[in-house]
XYZ file of C-alpha atoms in Angstrom:
603
model
C -63.261 -24.015 -37.237
C -59.372 -25.002 -35.969
C -56.209 -24.679 -38.195
C -53.969 -26.666 -39.589
C -50.351 -25.693 -38.641
C -48.063 -28.345 -39.773
C -48.715 -32.269 -41.331
C -46.233 -35.467 -41.997
C -46.983 -38.130 -43.651
C -45.035 -41.319 -43.058
C -45.703 -44.154 -45.198
C -43.671 -47.096 -47.487
C -43.833 -44.061 -50.024
C -41.882 -41.730 -48.288
C -41.102 -40.220 -44.566
C -42.353 -36.594 -45.451
C -45.851 -35.174 -46.729
C -43.973 -33.855 -50.134
C -42.075 -37.525 -51.142
C -45.694 -39.064 -50.563
C -47.261 -35.796 -52.406
C -45.063 -35.973 -55.242
C -44.789 -40.296 -55.643
C -49.034 -40.305 -55.347
C -49.288 -37.357 -57.834
C -46.707 -39.229 -60.351
C -48.975 -42.241 -59.933
C -46.559 -44.165 -57.805
C -48.158 -46.853 -55.593
C -46.389 -49.119 -52.370
C -48.775 -51.910 -52.980
C -47.056 -55.639 -53.570
C -48.027 -59.085 -53.433
C -47.256 -60.850 -50.827
C -47.093 -65.039 -50.596
C -46.591 -66.768 -47.304
C -45.659 -63.501 -45.196
C -46.686 -64.221 -41.438
C -47.070 -67.368 -42.062
C -50.592 -66.550 -43.824
C -52.036 -69.332 -46.040
C -53.477 -67.208 -49.013
C -52.187 -64.480 -50.249
C -52.836 -60.703 -50.108
C -51.888 -57.306 -51.896
C -50.509 -54.900 -48.907
C -48.318 -51.174 -48.594
C -45.934 -52.773 -45.879
C -42.921 -50.732 -44.615
C -39.902 -52.618 -46.099
C -37.241 -54.485 -43.124
C -34.764 -51.364 -44.136
C -37.421 -48.891 -43.641
C -38.524 -51.032 -39.834
C -34.952 -50.826 -38.838
C -34.399 -47.324 -39.918
C -37.292 -46.038 -38.117
C -37.190 -48.356 -34.348
C -35.962 -46.262 -31.125
C -34.428 -47.760 -28.594
C -37.131 -48.928 -25.950
C -40.348 -48.628 -27.723
C -42.474 -50.559 -30.424
C -42.670 -50.776 -33.723
C -45.937 -48.910 -33.904
C -44.890 -46.551 -31.331
C -41.493 -45.718 -33.035
C -43.893 -45.069 -36.048
C -45.909 -42.995 -34.377
C -42.928 -40.652 -32.991
C -40.917 -40.244 -36.288
C -44.337 -38.678 -37.956
C -45.174 -36.763 -34.907
C -41.482 -35.751 -34.475
C -41.286 -34.225 -38.080
C -44.809 -32.621 -38.375
C -43.417 -30.958 -34.531
C -39.726 -29.198 -36.256
C -42.363 -27.297 -38.473
C -43.781 -25.285 -35.504
C -42.566 -23.715 -32.421
C -45.580 -25.181 -29.902
C -44.642 -26.043 -26.442
C -46.046 -29.484 -25.782
C -45.318 -29.541 -22.570
C -48.299 -26.703 -22.109
C -51.227 -27.544 -20.295
C -53.263 -26.144 -23.330
C -51.372 -28.889 -26.389
C -53.098 -32.244 -26.261
C -51.969 -35.375 -27.900
C -54.570 -37.701 -29.865
C -53.936 -40.649 -31.103
C -56.343 -42.451 -33.358
C -55.403 -46.311 -34.532
C -56.970 -49.588 -34.349
C -54.957 -51.974 -32.594
C -52.074 -50.249 -31.585
C -49.738 -52.444 -29.851
C -51.565 -55.605 -31.272
C -48.045 -57.358 -32.077
C -47.330 -57.441 -29.126
C -49.773 -60.634 -28.587
C -48.696 -62.064 -31.720
C -45.206 -62.483 -29.789
C -47.047 -64.022 -26.678
C -46.355 -61.946 -24.629
C -49.106 -62.256 -23.171
C -47.853 -61.252 -18.843
C -48.114 -57.681 -20.687
C -51.350 -57.778 -22.216
C -53.013 -55.673 -19.594
C -51.236 -52.679 -19.625
C -48.731 -53.074 -22.897
C -51.672 -54.083 -25.211
C -53.556 -51.010 -24.397
C -53.576 -48.436 -26.921
C -53.868 -46.290 -24.013
C -50.649 -47.501 -22.692
C -48.982 -46.877 -26.329
C -49.956 -43.176 -26.318
C -48.334 -42.637 -23.331
C -45.160 -43.911 -24.044
C -45.300 -41.853 -26.905
C -46.602 -38.600 -25.188
C -43.520 -38.949 -22.511
C -40.932 -39.207 -25.561
C -42.539 -35.345 -26.315
C -42.788 -34.221 -22.223
C -46.993 -34.038 -23.507
C -48.132 -33.014 -19.567
C -51.716 -33.548 -20.704
C -53.397 -36.992 -20.629
C -53.459 -38.590 -24.220
C -56.923 -39.215 -25.713
C -56.978 -42.450 -28.098
C -59.486 -42.655 -30.556
C -61.019 -46.094 -31.286
C -63.364 -45.896 -33.975
C -62.355 -48.439 -36.450
C -61.951 -47.086 -40.119
C -63.557 -43.800 -39.022
C -60.534 -43.123 -36.295
C -58.711 -40.627 -38.078
C -61.262 -38.426 -38.872
C -63.183 -38.395 -35.836
C -59.682 -37.550 -33.808
C -59.850 -34.581 -36.742
C -64.167 -33.883 -35.367
C -63.002 -34.018 -31.900
C -59.591 -32.040 -31.992
C -61.844 -29.120 -34.050
C -64.085 -29.156 -31.192
C -62.259 -29.196 -28.458
C -60.139 -26.233 -30.102
C -63.357 -24.378 -31.025
C -64.162 -24.795 -26.919
C -61.074 -23.417 -25.951
C -60.536 -26.635 -24.272
C -56.862 -26.347 -25.606
C -54.894 -24.358 -27.880
C -53.358 -26.772 -29.370
C -53.570 -30.460 -30.612
C -51.412 -33.194 -32.286
C -53.263 -35.207 -33.927
C -51.465 -38.790 -34.864
C -53.215 -41.474 -36.939
C -51.278 -44.838 -37.334
C -51.362 -49.231 -37.288
C -49.315 -51.521 -38.903
C -50.655 -54.327 -40.142
C -49.703 -58.353 -39.444
C -50.907 -61.655 -39.001
C -53.444 -60.781 -36.362
C -54.867 -58.123 -38.983
C -54.662 -59.457 -42.022
C -56.176 -62.404 -41.522
C -58.625 -60.851 -39.439
C -59.777 -58.911 -43.261
C -59.444 -62.097 -45.006
C -61.672 -64.122 -43.228
C -64.592 -62.019 -43.664
C -63.492 -62.563 -47.074
C -62.669 -58.442 -48.084
C -59.003 -58.728 -48.957
C -57.398 -58.855 -52.621
C -54.479 -60.612 -53.763
C -54.289 -58.292 -56.794
C -54.076 -54.021 -56.522
C -57.293 -52.934 -55.194
C -59.679 -50.963 -57.816
C -61.701 -48.529 -56.002
C -65.289 -47.738 -57.869
C -64.350 -49.854 -60.566
C -66.303 -52.422 -62.192
C -63.783 -55.166 -61.433
C -63.245 -54.456 -57.876
C -62.187 -58.123 -56.002
C -61.768 -55.968 -52.851
C -59.246 -53.900 -50.314
C -55.659 -53.800 -49.474
C -54.870 -53.185 -46.232
C -51.739 -51.025 -45.687
C -50.017 -49.210 -42.894
C -48.815 -45.609 -42.055
C -48.625 -42.461 -39.848
C -49.526 -39.248 -40.462
C -49.868 -36.197 -38.160
C -51.365 -32.896 -38.188
C -50.639 -30.511 -36.031
C -54.206 -28.007 -34.978
C -54.740 -24.658 -33.369
C -57.768 -22.860 -32.790
C -55.860 -19.602 -34.370
C -54.288 -19.720 -38.039
C -50.857 -19.093 -38.707
C -48.304 -18.016 -41.456
C -45.203 -19.289 -42.294
C -42.369 -16.576 -40.014
C -40.606 -16.255 -43.588
C -41.132 -16.256 -47.306
C -39.736 -18.903 -49.544
C -39.622 -19.375 -53.485
C -42.900 -21.716 -52.766
C -43.797 -20.112 -49.963
C -44.207 -16.529 -50.009
C -45.658 -14.293 -47.316
C -48.883 -13.482 -49.288
C -49.720 -17.712 -48.458
C -53.461 -18.840 -46.989
C -53.892 -21.431 -43.884
C -56.349 -24.878 -43.898
C -58.871 -24.984 -41.788
C -61.036 -28.130 -40.096
C -64.263 -26.449 -40.895
C -67.284 -28.551 -40.012
C -67.257 -32.329 -38.967
C -69.605 -34.622 -37.979
C -70.943 -38.764 -37.242
C -73.596 -40.587 -37.878
C -75.123 -44.060 -37.513
C -76.793 -46.934 -39.262
C -78.172 -48.267 -36.684
C -78.166 -51.267 -40.076
C -75.169 -53.863 -39.138
C -71.709 -53.718 -37.752
C -69.816 -55.033 -40.406
C -72.069 -54.224 -43.374
C -72.710 -50.709 -44.490
C -76.287 -49.645 -44.832
C -77.629 -50.036 -48.607
C -79.511 -46.823 -48.689
C -76.435 -44.800 -47.744
C -78.500 -43.950 -44.674
C -75.703 -42.778 -41.853
C -73.098 -41.977 -44.972
C -75.846 -39.186 -46.243
C -76.862 -38.263 -42.430
C -73.823 -37.149 -42.201
C -72.582 -35.351 -45.620
C -76.299 -33.373 -44.881
C -75.209 -32.669 -41.272
C -72.091 -30.963 -42.848
C -73.996 -28.955 -45.229
C -72.562 -30.251 -48.574
C -75.263 -30.086 -51.056
C -75.624 -26.144 -50.204
C -71.562 -25.934 -50.408
C -71.248 -28.491 -53.851
C -70.171 -25.584 -56.368
C -67.209 -24.750 -53.897
C -66.356 -27.817 -53.727
C -62.707 -29.023 -55.390
C -63.872 -33.251 -54.650
C -64.986 -35.368 -52.215
C -62.493 -37.540 -51.137
C -64.331 -40.385 -50.817
C -63.739 -43.446 -48.179
C -63.195 -45.869 -51.687
C -61.978 -49.213 -50.325
C -62.610 -51.191 -53.388
C -65.121 -53.754 -51.688
C -68.263 -54.078 -52.669
C -70.809 -52.650 -50.722
C -68.421 -50.009 -49.444
C -68.199 -48.323 -52.699
C -71.594 -49.228 -53.404
C -73.104 -46.895 -50.558
C -69.983 -44.729 -50.557
C -71.858 -43.558 -54.255
C -75.337 -43.794 -52.784
C -74.392 -41.443 -50.149
C -72.649 -39.071 -52.464
C -75.535 -38.789 -55.474
C -77.945 -38.451 -52.552
C -76.554 -35.531 -50.537
C -76.223 -33.605 -54.155
C -72.793 -34.121 -55.012
C -72.374 -35.959 -57.952
C -71.447 -33.476 -59.843
C -68.545 -32.703 -57.669
C -65.211 -34.935 -58.993
C -64.723 -38.101 -56.671
C -61.184 -39.418 -55.691
C -60.295 -42.509 -53.365
C -56.496 -43.030 -52.582
C -56.480 -46.782 -51.398
C -54.917 -47.521 -54.652
C -51.737 -46.170 -54.013
C -51.499 -46.970 -49.959
C -53.924 -49.401 -49.423
C -56.360 -49.398 -46.114
C -54.120 -47.930 -43.655
C -56.900 -48.703 -40.685
C -56.469 -45.703 -38.100
C -53.993 -43.354 -40.386
C -56.785 -43.720 -43.094
C -58.506 -40.567 -42.553
C -55.233 -38.343 -41.508
C -53.114 -39.260 -43.804
C -56.150 -38.615 -46.863
C -57.177 -35.855 -45.392
C -53.417 -34.265 -45.855
C -53.002 -35.635 -48.836
C -55.522 -33.919 -50.290
C -54.690 -30.520 -49.051
C -51.495 -30.715 -50.757
C -53.659 -31.898 -53.568
C -56.083 -28.451 -53.512
C -53.090 -26.399 -52.534
C -51.822 -27.076 -56.115
C -54.799 -26.587 -57.457
C -54.578 -30.764 -58.277
C -57.745 -33.296 -57.564
C -55.415 -36.780 -57.235
C -56.336 -39.348 -59.665
C -58.331 -42.629 -58.406
C -55.865 -45.180 -59.251
C -57.024 -48.702 -59.937
C -60.398 -46.913 -61.324
C -61.581 -47.519 -64.850
C -65.607 -47.757 -65.146
C -67.793 -47.063 -62.673
C -69.697 -50.663 -61.239
C -71.280 -48.388 -58.501
C -75.264 -47.410 -58.872
C -74.873 -44.429 -57.428
C -74.150 -41.308 -60.633
C -70.836 -40.349 -59.003
C -67.765 -39.086 -61.660
C -64.690 -40.993 -60.190
C -61.244 -39.341 -61.513
C -59.150 -41.255 -63.965
C -56.345 -39.070 -64.013
C -54.975 -35.521 -62.367
C -57.633 -33.003 -62.922
C -56.413 -29.052 -62.252
C -59.268 -26.767 -59.996
C -59.421 -23.790 -58.901
C -61.450 -24.538 -55.438
C -60.110 -25.124 -52.624
C -62.617 -27.122 -50.213
C -63.509 -29.982 -50.056
C -65.067 -33.426 -48.289
C -63.669 -35.986 -46.271
C -65.997 -39.075 -46.080
C -65.388 -42.580 -44.223
C -67.161 -45.322 -43.240
C -66.342 -48.397 -41.061
C -67.499 -51.274 -38.738
C -70.000 -50.349 -36.263
C -72.049 -48.273 -38.629
C -69.764 -45.416 -38.205
C -69.725 -42.368 -41.022
C -67.754 -39.806 -40.445
C -67.461 -36.259 -42.824
C -65.607 -33.424 -42.575
C -65.657 -30.054 -44.374
C -61.562 -28.752 -44.947
C -61.246 -25.293 -46.393
C -58.382 -23.129 -47.689
C -58.282 -19.524 -46.522
C -57.069 -16.301 -46.454
C -56.222 -13.783 -43.707
C -60.171 -12.347 -44.100
C -61.295 -15.608 -44.525
C -61.525 -15.577 -48.656
C -61.055 -18.494 -49.842
C -57.804 -18.586 -52.544
C -54.723 -21.287 -53.592
C -52.535 -22.180 -51.353
C -49.402 -24.592 -51.407
C -48.777 -28.132 -50.444
C -48.255 -28.581 -46.684
C -45.459 -30.556 -45.009
C -42.316 -28.516 -45.549
C -43.289 -25.341 -42.760
C -41.274 -22.795 -41.517
C -41.746 -22.021 -37.050
C -45.377 -20.456 -37.062
C -46.369 -17.114 -35.999
C -49.897 -16.358 -35.527
C -51.576 -13.731 -38.311
C -54.871 -12.843 -36.033
C -55.841 -13.251 -32.184
C -57.468 -15.995 -31.089
C -60.865 -16.377 -31.986
C -63.660 -15.934 -29.338
C -63.966 -19.277 -27.112
C -67.293 -20.892 -28.396
C -69.074 -22.056 -25.267
C -69.817 -25.289 -23.912
C -73.390 -26.509 -23.595
C -74.221 -27.336 -20.014
C -75.378 -30.818 -19.453
C -77.336 -32.868 -16.951
C -77.474 -36.436 -15.875
C -80.887 -38.134 -16.403
C -80.589 -41.485 -15.918
C -77.407 -43.196 -14.482
C -76.810 -47.391 -14.041
C -73.749 -49.535 -13.454
C -72.625 -53.124 -13.585
C -70.018 -54.977 -11.662
C -69.792 -58.805 -10.760
C -70.559 -57.466 -7.256
C -73.310 -54.690 -7.773
C -76.334 -53.741 -10.356
C -77.469 -49.698 -9.570
C -79.781 -48.238 -11.302
C -80.607 -44.660 -9.800
C -78.885 -44.848 -7.193
C -81.396 -48.289 -6.480
C -79.092 -51.449 -5.449
C -80.530 -54.667 -7.621
C -80.390 -58.467 -7.464
C -76.790 -59.771 -9.197
C -77.129 -62.492 -10.909
C -74.863 -64.526 -11.583
C -72.937 -63.318 -15.029
C -73.700 -60.952 -17.682
C -75.730 -63.924 -19.382
C -77.549 -64.351 -16.094
C -77.854 -60.855 -15.939
C -79.439 -60.336 -19.610
C -81.602 -63.712 -19.210
C -83.614 -61.717 -16.184
C -84.152 -58.151 -17.096
C -84.050 -58.176 -21.303
C -83.859 -61.802 -22.529
C -85.663 -60.882 -26.326
C -82.438 -60.036 -28.227
C -81.226 -63.474 -28.936
C -78.228 -61.321 -31.075
C -76.656 -60.554 -27.609
C -75.346 -64.412 -27.186
C -73.386 -63.455 -30.556
C -71.631 -60.045 -28.716
C -68.185 -60.565 -27.443
C -68.037 -59.957 -23.597
C -67.585 -55.976 -23.944
C -70.650 -55.200 -26.198
C -72.860 -57.500 -23.809
C -72.024 -55.174 -20.734
C -72.114 -51.855 -22.906
C -75.514 -53.250 -24.162
C -76.887 -54.354 -20.873
C -76.099 -51.216 -19.161
C -77.863 -49.181 -21.761
C -80.841 -52.148 -21.858
C -81.365 -50.768 -17.771
C -80.477 -47.445 -18.328
C -82.784 -46.833 -21.289
C -86.081 -48.931 -19.427
C -85.402 -46.459 -16.401
C -85.998 -43.655 -19.242
C -88.816 -45.574 -20.176
C -90.457 -46.005 -17.182
C -90.117 -41.828 -16.823
C -91.189 -40.512 -20.672
C -90.771 -36.829 -19.843
C -86.858 -37.493 -19.590
C -86.977 -39.265 -22.725
C -89.243 -36.366 -24.973
C -91.414 -37.483 -27.407
C -89.425 -40.314 -28.791
C -90.684 -43.793 -27.735
C -88.237 -46.642 -27.070
C -87.101 -47.864 -30.420
C -88.187 -44.649 -32.201
C -85.416 -43.900 -35.366
C -83.755 -40.962 -34.419
C -80.429 -38.801 -34.913
C -80.709 -36.513 -31.869
C -79.036 -39.257 -29.732
C -75.302 -40.301 -29.555
C -73.853 -42.904 -27.905
C -69.952 -42.086 -26.155
C -67.755 -44.543 -24.501
C -64.629 -45.088 -22.864
C -62.255 -47.498 -21.213
C -58.776 -48.293 -20.587
C -58.787 -51.943 -21.427
C -59.947 -51.367 -25.458
C -60.948 -55.028 -26.765
C -58.352 -57.283 -24.957
C -60.947 -60.051 -24.039
C -61.965 -60.984 -27.351
C -58.176 -59.927 -28.846
C -57.415 -63.145 -26.728
C -60.284 -65.352 -28.278
C -59.249 -63.777 -31.917
C -55.911 -65.205 -31.415
C -56.848 -68.531 -30.272
C -57.630 -69.015 -33.786
C -54.475 -67.931 -35.438
C -52.121 -69.210 -33.400
C -52.065 -73.180 -34.321
C -50.380 -73.100 -37.914
C -52.006 -76.302 -37.647
C -55.194 -75.613 -36.883
C -56.328 -72.324 -38.362
C -59.234 -70.514 -38.257
C -59.761 -67.223 -38.698
C -63.289 -66.332 -37.160
C -64.875 -63.773 -38.613
C -67.597 -63.061 -35.995
C -64.762 -63.134 -33.457
C -62.954 -60.874 -35.198
C -65.497 -57.403 -36.123
C -65.587 -57.721 -31.942
C -61.619 -56.984 -31.244
C -62.916 -53.353 -32.212
C -64.003 -51.884 -28.931
C -66.486 -49.581 -30.506
C -68.547 -52.057 -31.670
C -70.352 -51.666 -28.483
C -71.713 -48.348 -29.850
C -72.887 -49.407 -33.391
C -74.464 -52.430 -30.817
C -76.512 -50.389 -28.798
C -77.849 -47.949 -31.644
C -79.072 -51.055 -33.445
C -80.985 -52.040 -30.849
C -82.415 -48.558 -30.370
C -82.755 -47.457 -33.939
C -79.993 -44.625 -33.306
C -78.400 -42.536 -35.967
C -76.253 -40.247 -33.785
C -73.111 -40.440 -33.834
C -71.095 -43.412 -32.045
C -67.575 -42.846 -30.892
C -65.057 -44.819 -28.327
C -61.975 -43.826 -26.834
C -59.362 -45.474 -24.583
C -58.229 -43.086 -21.933
C -54.982 -44.427 -19.707
C -57.303 -44.414 -16.853
C -60.879 -42.871 -15.772
C -60.434 -39.568 -15.460
C -64.024 -37.654 -15.155
C -62.487 -34.243 -16.478
C -61.312 -36.069 -19.887
C -64.890 -37.940 -20.050
C -66.301 -34.428 -19.191
C -65.097 -32.575 -21.769
C -65.189 -35.066 -25.033
C -69.127 -35.490 -23.826
C -69.446 -31.605 -23.833
C -67.634 -31.530 -26.796
C -69.931 -33.998 -28.781
C -73.361 -32.269 -27.299
C -72.317 -28.519 -29.629
C -73.412 -30.948 -32.646
C -76.245 -29.113 -33.789
C -78.457 -32.184 -33.921
C -77.234 -34.042 -30.507
C -79.479 -32.820 -27.777
C -78.546 -36.041 -25.927
C -75.648 -38.708 -25.027
C -75.685 -42.042 -23.574
C -72.181 -41.417 -21.789
C -69.701 -43.215 -19.688
C -67.174 -46.001 -18.809
C -67.277 -49.696 -19.941
C -64.267 -51.438 -19.691
C -64.177 -55.394 -19.948
C -60.948 -56.948 -19.010
C -61.857 -60.669 -18.156
C -64.152 -62.810 -15.901
C -65.230 -61.087 -12.916
C -62.924 -57.812 -13.904
C -65.322 -55.594 -15.457
C -67.114 -52.235 -14.577
C -70.403 -50.291 -16.545
C -71.047 -47.339 -15.475
C -72.955 -44.911 -17.873
C -75.814 -42.414 -18.103
C -77.652 -40.085 -20.183
C -77.082 -37.068 -20.226
C -79.033 -34.028 -22.133
C -78.583 -30.895 -23.274
C -80.324 -28.374 -20.874
């Protein structure tokens, strides 16, 4: 488990966790209807910062997105005395589109650098003086929870002593038009799980948590925080894939149910104060979540969703909603689901309609997203001797002091590469053997695969990763002993797909931008928009091969084998995971791409 030392939420509802929590507890919402915003032809409802708030947050030399993150991280760091310059401290950024506004501003000359989320992470890290390489979790809507899981794993494994995790996204013409093209956006306040729900709202926010390998208490007591206060921890977390569709959840809730089962949710149901669901208010997501909650044995646990206060804040959602849920559980409250009146899902779940009291101090945060990803964490309030006791809301903490020695380092299991494939414009190498290089990715597909027409719908990044995985798995298939008792297309949960790159989804971003750049020729394409998330390639591989294990995508400032090794090893600490398809898959443009992936197995 990893312990939470401090936090912050920065949103249109307030600049601190306390301001946000009190507003939500009082039923306030930042959602507003916008007509003609950014020249979009359709109205939408969203939670956006005002012009005055944006001006107050802007910092010299930084973008709006970067300024938002810096402000949130700074307010969280002010509650602690951790050393950000220490090689034992890491910065993890969770985001879906980061500085995509630069592309909207026609700064195309900077696209290969400034448009990358890794570049934004480096700018932010340099403001604070972090000396370690930042890691960007770019895993669609589950990014925030995935970032918490990554931090928990690498802290548990002794790789670092502290992790600063921030989830953030800002809204703009690019993101809103994309969700509108999917017919997923409502022009009125969203209604999670409700019979009359008509779609999601979008929102912008940043949320930060500072995590540590050991628990801490405030260095002095206050009226609201006596010396006996307890600490909060991320006890466990997991990620599972539906292997069903890249933009629609499994009707049977397979991935979400697997994630809940993997964290032992059913066995802990009697201890749970509530389940904080994703609750986007879209028809299929809410239905899927209700089925997963019931199937996982949590039908008797109160369920709430917080999108009615903020909308869907994308990369911030998982962190923001976890922090708010901690604040509520600390005060003994299960927050109301704003917008919900009558259950409109088949799963027999009990959705909160008003704030409720609770004496329990643990909860489940669950989330799902494009690419088939589903994630869940158990968050628990603990006393000095491991007893579960009530706590106060976070976000107003004094400088920290440790209350117990560091827990023993959990050893990272060793790993062994089984097979390896590399694809560049000039070479294809399979387990060290060079092959003929066709003239294009399509030509590679025709020569080496040829039986999966969906390939033609993919963006180039997904095509590249898909082709590398096909060659890799065919190499494994020729040596049955390396693949165990599983066949090529057998359903399995024990294999993960973890990929890295530098350019994120830049090629797809540019292509989608062409569909919305001209107001007189405005045709946002849903089939193009969905591929502007780099993690879609992991979903394509999972869907093709029926993998229900973890799928994750990370964007790094450079190809850093040490960081990649650390994350792959951390992935293998998942009890179910026995092997990982892992490596570098980067596509910047025609003639500028590289895939270098391997099957890595637990020893």
